[in-house]
Short mmCIF file of C-alpha atoms in Angstrom, two decimals:
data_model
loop_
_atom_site.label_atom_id
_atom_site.label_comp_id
_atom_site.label_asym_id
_atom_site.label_seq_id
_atom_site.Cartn_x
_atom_site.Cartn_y
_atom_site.Cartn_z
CA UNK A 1 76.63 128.50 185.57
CA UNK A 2 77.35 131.21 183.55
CA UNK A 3 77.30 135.11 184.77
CA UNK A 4 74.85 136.03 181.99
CA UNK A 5 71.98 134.02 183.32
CA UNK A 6 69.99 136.88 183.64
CA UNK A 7 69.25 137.15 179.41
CA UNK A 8 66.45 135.46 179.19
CA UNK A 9 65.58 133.56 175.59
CA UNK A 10 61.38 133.80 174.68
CA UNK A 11 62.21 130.55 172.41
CA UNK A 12 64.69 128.03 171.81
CA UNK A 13 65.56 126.81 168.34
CA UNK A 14 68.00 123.82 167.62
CA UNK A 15 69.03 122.36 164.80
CA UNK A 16 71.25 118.54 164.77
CA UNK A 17 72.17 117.68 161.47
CA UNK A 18 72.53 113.75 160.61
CA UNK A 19 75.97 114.05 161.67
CA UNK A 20 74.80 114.33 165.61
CA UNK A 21 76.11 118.36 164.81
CA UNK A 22 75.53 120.42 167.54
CA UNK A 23 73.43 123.91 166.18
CA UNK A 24 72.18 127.24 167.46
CA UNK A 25 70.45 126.73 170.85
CA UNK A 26 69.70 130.28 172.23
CA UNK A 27 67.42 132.29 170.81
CA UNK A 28 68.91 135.34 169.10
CA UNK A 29 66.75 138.05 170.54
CA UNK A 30 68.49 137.77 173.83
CA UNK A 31 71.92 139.14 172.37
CA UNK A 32 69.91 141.68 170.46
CA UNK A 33 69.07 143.50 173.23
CA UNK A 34 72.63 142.42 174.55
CA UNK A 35 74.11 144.08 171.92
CA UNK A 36 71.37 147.22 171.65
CA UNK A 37 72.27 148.34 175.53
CA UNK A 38 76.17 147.71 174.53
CA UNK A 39 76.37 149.89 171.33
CA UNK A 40 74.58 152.63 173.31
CA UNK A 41 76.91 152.37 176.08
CA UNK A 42 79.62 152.29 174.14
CA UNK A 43 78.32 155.46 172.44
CA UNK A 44 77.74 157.13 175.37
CA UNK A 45 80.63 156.58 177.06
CA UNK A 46 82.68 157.12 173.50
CA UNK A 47 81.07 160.27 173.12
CA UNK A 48 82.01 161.60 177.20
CA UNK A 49 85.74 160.75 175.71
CA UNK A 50 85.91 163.10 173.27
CA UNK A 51 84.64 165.65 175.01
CA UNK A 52 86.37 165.20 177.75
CA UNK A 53 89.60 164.92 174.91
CA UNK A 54 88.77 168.00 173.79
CA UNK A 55 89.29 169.89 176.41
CA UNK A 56 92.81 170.00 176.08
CA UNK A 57 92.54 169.76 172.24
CA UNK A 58 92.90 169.83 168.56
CA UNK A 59 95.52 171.70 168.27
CA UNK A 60 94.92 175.08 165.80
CA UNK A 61 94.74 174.90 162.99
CA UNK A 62 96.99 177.29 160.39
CA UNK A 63 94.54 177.30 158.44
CA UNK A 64 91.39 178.24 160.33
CA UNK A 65 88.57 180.14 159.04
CA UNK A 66 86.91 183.40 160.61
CA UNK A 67 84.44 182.92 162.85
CA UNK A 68 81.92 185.41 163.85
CA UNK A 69 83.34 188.72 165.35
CA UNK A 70 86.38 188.51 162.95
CA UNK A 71 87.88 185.64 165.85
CA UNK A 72 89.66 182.74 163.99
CA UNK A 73 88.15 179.04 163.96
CA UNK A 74 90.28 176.43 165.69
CA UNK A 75 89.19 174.39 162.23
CA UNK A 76 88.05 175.15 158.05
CA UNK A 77 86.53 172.14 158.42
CA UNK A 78 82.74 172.41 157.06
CA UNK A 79 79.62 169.84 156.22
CA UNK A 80 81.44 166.76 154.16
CA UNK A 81 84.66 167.25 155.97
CA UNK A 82 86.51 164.56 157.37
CA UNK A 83 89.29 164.62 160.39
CA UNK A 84 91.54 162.58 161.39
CA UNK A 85 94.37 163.44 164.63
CA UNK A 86 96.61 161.23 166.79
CA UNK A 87 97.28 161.08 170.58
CA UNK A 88 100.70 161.98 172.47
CA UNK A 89 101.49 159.66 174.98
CA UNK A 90 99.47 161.85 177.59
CA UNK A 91 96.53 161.34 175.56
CA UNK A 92 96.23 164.81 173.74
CA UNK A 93 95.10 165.51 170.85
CA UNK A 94 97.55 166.23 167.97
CA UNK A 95 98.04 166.69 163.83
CA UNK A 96 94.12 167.40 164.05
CA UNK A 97 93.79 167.94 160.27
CA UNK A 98 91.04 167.60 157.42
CA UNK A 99 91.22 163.82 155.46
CA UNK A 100 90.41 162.36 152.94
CA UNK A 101 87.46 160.38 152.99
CA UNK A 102 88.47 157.73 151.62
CA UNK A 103 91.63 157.39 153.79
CA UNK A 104 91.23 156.40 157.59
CA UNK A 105 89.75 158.85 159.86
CA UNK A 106 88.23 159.76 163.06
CA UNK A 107 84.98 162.07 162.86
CA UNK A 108 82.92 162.99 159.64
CA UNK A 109 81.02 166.41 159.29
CA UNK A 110 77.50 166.99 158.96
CA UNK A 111 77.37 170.77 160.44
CA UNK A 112 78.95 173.51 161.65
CA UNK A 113 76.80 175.38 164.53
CA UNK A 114 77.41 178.60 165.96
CA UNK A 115 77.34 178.25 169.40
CA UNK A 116 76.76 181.63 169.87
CA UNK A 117 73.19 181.77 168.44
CA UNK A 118 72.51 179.06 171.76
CA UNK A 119 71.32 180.83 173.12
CA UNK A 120 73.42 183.77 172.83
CA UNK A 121 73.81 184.72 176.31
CA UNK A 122 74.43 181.64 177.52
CA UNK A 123 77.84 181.35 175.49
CA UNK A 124 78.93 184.67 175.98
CA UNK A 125 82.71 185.79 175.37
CA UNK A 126 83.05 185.27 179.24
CA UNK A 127 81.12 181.97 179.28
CA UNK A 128 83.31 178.99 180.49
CA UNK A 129 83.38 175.95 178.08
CA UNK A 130 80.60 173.65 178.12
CA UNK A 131 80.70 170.72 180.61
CA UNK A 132 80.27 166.97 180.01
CA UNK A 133 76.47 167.16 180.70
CA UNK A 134 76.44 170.22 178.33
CA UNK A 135 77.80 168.76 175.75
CA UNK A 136 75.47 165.88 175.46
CA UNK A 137 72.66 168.27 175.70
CA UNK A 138 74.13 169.71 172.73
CA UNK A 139 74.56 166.83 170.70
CA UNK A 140 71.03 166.12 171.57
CA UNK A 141 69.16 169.53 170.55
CA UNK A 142 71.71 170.82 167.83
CA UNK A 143 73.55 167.08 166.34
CA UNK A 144 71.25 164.30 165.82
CA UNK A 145 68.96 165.99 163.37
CA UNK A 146 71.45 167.57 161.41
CA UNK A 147 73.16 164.01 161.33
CA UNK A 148 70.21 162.74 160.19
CA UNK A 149 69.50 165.09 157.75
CA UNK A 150 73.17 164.96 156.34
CA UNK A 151 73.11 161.03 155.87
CA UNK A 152 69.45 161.04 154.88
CA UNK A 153 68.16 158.84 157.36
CA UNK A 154 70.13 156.27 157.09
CA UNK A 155 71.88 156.01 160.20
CA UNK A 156 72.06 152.42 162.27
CA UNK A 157 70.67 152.97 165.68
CA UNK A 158 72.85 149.52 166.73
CA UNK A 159 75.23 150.19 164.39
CA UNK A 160 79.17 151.39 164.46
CA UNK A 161 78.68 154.96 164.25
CA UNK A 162 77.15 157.45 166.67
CA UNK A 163 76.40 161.26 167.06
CA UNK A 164 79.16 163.09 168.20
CA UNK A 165 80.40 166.75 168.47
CA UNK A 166 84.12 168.88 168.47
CA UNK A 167 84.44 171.66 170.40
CA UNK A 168 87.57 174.13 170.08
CA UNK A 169 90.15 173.57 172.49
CA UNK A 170 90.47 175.62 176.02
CA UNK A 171 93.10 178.42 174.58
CA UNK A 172 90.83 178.78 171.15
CA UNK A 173 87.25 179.19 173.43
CA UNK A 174 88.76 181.71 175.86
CA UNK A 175 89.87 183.71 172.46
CA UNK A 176 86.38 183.36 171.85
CA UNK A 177 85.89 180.64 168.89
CA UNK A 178 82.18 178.88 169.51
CA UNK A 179 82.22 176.93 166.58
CA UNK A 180 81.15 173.46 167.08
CA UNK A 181 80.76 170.34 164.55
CA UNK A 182 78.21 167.97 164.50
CA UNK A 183 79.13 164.78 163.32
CA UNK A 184 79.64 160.73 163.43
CA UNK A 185 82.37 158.72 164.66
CA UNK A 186 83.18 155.25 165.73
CA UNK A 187 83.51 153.67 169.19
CA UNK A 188 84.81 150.44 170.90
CA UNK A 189 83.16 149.67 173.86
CA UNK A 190 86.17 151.18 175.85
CA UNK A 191 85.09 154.81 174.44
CA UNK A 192 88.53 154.50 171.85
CA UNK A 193 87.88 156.88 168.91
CA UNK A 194 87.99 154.42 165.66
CA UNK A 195 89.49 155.00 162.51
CA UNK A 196 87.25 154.28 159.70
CA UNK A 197 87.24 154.71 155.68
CA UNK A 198 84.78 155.89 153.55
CA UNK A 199 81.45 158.15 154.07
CA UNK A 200 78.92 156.84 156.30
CA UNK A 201 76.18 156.84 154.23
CA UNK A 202 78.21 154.85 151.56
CA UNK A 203 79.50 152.21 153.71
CA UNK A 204 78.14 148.92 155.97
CA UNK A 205 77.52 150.38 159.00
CA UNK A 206 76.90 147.13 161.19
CA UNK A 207 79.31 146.72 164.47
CA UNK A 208 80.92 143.22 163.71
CA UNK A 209 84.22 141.66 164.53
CA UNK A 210 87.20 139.69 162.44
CA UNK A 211 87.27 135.67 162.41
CA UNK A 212 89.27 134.53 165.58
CA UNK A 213 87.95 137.19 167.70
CA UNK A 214 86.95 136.76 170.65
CA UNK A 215 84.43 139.08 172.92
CA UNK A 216 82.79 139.16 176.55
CA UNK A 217 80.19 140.25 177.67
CA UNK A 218 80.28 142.08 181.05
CA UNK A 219 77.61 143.16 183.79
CA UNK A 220 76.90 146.81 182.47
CA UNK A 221 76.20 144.42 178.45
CA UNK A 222 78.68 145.97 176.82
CA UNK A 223 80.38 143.58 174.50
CA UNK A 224 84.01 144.47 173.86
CA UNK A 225 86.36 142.23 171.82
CA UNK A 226 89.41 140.42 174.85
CA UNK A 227 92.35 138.23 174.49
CA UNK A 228 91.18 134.73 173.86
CA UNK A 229 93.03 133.74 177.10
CA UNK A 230 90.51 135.83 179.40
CA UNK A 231 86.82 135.02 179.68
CA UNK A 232 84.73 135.49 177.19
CA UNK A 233 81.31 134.31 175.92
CA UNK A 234 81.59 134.58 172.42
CA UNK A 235 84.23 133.83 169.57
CA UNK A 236 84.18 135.08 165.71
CA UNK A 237 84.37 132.57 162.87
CA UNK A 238 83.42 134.72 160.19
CA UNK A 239 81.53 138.03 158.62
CA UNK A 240 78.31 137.81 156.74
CA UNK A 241 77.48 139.72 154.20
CA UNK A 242 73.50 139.37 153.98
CA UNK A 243 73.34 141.96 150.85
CA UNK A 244 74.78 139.41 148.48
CA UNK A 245 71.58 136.88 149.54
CA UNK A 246 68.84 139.53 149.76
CA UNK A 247 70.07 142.46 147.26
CA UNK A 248 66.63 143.59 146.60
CA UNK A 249 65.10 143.31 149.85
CA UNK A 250 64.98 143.67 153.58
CA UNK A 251 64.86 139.54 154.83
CA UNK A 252 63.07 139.06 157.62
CA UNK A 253 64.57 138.12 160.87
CA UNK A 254 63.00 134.35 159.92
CA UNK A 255 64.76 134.80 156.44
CA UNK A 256 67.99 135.49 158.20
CA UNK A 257 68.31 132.55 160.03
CA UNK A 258 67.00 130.38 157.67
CA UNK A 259 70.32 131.56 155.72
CA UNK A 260 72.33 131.78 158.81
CA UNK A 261 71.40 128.48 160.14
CA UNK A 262 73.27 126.49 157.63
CA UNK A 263 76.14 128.86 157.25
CA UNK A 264 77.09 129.48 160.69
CA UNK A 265 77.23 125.62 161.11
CA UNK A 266 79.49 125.27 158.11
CA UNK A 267 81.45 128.38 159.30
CA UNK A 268 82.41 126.46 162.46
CA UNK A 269 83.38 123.27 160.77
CA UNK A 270 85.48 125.51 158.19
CA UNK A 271 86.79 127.43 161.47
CA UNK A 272 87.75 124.15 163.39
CA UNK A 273 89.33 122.42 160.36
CA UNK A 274 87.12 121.74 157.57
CA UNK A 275 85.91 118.38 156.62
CA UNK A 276 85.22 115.59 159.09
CA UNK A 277 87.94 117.01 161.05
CA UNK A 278 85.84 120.25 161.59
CA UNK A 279 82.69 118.18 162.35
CA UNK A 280 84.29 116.06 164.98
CA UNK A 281 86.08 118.80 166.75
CA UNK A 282 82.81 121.04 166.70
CA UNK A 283 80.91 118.31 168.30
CA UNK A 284 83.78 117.67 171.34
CA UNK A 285 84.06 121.01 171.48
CA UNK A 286 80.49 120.99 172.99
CA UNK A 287 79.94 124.92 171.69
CA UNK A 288 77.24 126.32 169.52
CA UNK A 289 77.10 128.14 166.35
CA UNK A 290 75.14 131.36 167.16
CA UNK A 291 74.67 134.59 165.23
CA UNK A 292 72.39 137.88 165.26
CA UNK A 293 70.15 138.72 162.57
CA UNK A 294 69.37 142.24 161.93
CA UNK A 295 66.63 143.82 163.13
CA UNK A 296 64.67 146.00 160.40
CA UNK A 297 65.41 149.45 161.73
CA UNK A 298 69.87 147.96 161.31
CA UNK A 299 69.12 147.08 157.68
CA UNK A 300 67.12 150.36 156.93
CA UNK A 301 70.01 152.02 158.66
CA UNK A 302 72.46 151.03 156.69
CA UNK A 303 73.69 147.61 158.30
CA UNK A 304 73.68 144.60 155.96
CA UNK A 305 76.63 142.28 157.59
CA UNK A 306 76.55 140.10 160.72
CA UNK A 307 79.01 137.46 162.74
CA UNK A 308 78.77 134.59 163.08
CA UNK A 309 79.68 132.94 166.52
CA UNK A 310 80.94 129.75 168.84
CA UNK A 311 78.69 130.10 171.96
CA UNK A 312 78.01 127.88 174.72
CA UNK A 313 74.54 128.17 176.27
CA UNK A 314 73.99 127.03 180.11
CA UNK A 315 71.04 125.09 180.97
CA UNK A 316 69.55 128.27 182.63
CA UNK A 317 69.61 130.25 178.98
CA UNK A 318 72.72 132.23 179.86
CA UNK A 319 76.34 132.16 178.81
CA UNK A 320 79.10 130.05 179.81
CA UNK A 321 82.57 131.93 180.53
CA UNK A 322 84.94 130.66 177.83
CA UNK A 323 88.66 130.74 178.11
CA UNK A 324 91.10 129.76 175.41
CA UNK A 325 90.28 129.41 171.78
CA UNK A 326 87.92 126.90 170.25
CA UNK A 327 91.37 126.21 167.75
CA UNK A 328 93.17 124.96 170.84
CA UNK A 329 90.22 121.92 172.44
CA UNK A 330 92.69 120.73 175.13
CA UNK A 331 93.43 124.42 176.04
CA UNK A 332 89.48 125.55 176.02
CA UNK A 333 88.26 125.95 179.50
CA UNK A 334 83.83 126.57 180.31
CA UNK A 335 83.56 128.08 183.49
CA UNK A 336 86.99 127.45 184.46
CA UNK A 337 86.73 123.63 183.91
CA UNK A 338 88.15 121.76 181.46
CA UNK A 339 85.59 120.30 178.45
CA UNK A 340 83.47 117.56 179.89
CA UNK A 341 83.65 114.20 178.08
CA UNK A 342 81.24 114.63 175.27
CA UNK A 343 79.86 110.68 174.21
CA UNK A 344 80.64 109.17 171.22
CA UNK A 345 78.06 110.58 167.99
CA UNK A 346 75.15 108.05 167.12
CA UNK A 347 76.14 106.27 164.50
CA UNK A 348 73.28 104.12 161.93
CA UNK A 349 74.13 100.44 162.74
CA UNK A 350 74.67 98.84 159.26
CA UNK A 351 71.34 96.73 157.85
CA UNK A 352 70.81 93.38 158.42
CA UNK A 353 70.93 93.01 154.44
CA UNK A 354 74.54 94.48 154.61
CA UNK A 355 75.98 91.53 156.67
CA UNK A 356 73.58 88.82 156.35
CA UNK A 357 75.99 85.99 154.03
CA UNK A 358 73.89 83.25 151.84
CA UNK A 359 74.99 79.82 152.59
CA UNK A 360 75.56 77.74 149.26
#
């Protein structure tokens, strides 16, 4: 029995081709939520990491603008501005610097509040820096509508990118800088700032992950992408781009997996060889092709790509704990058991007219 028992499925769809091909067998609203309370875990926690981060950085900037009360701005950076910065090996922040866009970076810009003006007594000159829980309370009143405004709406509630905020470091609030941005970034599900290229509004914002990856699911839902050797529930065989089928309109979740049906089925034969090599080892392998169609408010967002996945559903509609790679079948482990003995396909039995002989 898998640990993930406790998603239910409202439905069960299969599909067994005339090749005795194993298909999806788990409904896909069961990960959607999965993957809804992940993303906004992720984000959360993401989010307390660069705060916390912050505290002890960027680094000033030479550059810095004025701030009000002629005290310079840790940062120039304004709305459209992109930053990028590395870590030391204790974790602080360094080279935080404007990007380009186009280039890999860390956090885009969508405002630049005065903290002072929130109210103003409660950031005084002698005010302390704002705490974890004041920070999201930030984000929350003075970031997500000026996100929202800056991308025009279009911003993936389940998608890669999430509201976030910079503060100045300790040495530049006690001089008195309360400038804070407002902007988007992307998370793993460990909190670990993401580099990303291109403007937000511009680019696919759905969360998916490369072919051969593989990714658990653990008890707080979070999915988060492991070594194949650990347990895991699902593995990545390859990235759909749904715009290229439906580039006029928004398919509907049926539409999707009428689409996805047939190409996450050939994606796994492709992934375990190709051919009747792929079919064969798909069908020993005793795992399911399995994918997540996007819900309206994703494509609307600004999502238009999914996975697809190898899965193996339990009899009770969880997830079986995989270990090993779905490449390597002697290797591949469900539950900490090797794979049980799958019988041989159903074959047609040839037509009596086939080897009936005339006698002369």
């Amino acid at each position: 029995m898998g640990r993930h028992s406790q998603h239910s499925r409202t439905s069960t769809r299969t599909r067994t081709s005339a090749r005795a091909l194993p298909s999806r067998t788990i409904v896909t609203y069961a990960l959607i939520v999965v993957v809804a309370l992940a993303v906004g875990l992720a984000a959360f926690f993401g989010l307390r990491q660069l705060s916390s981060r912050n505290a002890a950085a960027p680094a000033e900037s030479p550059s810095a603008t004025s701030a009000p009360g002629d005290v310079v701005s840790f940062t120039p950076a304004d709305v459209g501005s992109c930053l990028n910065w590395s870590l030391d090996d204790k974790g602080q922040v360094t080279s935080f610097e404007r990007a380009d866009c186009e280039t890999p970076h860390r956090f885009e810009v969508a405002s630049r509040e005065d903290l002072r003006t929130y109210p103003s007594s409660k950031f005084a000159d002698d005010a302390p820096r704002p705490d974890i829980t004041q920070q999201a309370l930030l984000r929350q009143e003075l970031c997500r509508n000026a996100v929202l405004q800056y991308v025009d709406g279009r911003l993936d509630p389940s998608g890669r990118f999430v509201v976030s905020s910079i503060l100045p470091p300790e040495s530049k609030w006690a001089e008195g800088d309360r400038t804070m941005l407002c902007g988007v970034q992307s998370n793993d599900a460990a909190g670990n700032i993401l580099e990303t290229t291109g403007r937000v509004a511009q680019v696919d914002q759905a969360r998916t992950y490369e072919p051969g990856t593989c990714a658990a699911i653990d008890d707080a839902s979070q999915i988060t992408a492991v070594p194949c050797e650990q347990p895991h529930q699902l593995e990545a065989l390859s990235i759909v781009d749904l715009a290229k089928d439906f580039p006029d309109s928004q398919p509907t979740v049926e539409e999707q997996d009428e689409l996805l049906e047939e190409t996450c089925t050939q994606a796994a034969i492709d992934y375990l060889g190709g051919g009747e090599d792929g079919e064969k080892s798909l069908y020993k392998s005793g795992l399911q092709p399995y994918w997540i169609p996007l819900q309206p408010e994703s494509w609307s967002g600004g999502s238009h790509s999914t996975n697809c996945f190898l899965t193996h559903a339990t009899t009770d509609s969880g997830f079986s704990d995989i270990t090993g790679t779905a490449k390597d079948l002697p290797a591949l482990q469900l539950n900490g058991e090797p794979l049980p003995e799958t019988p041989a396909p159903v074959t047609s039995a040839p037509s009596s007219d086939d080897d009936t002989t005339t006698a002369e």
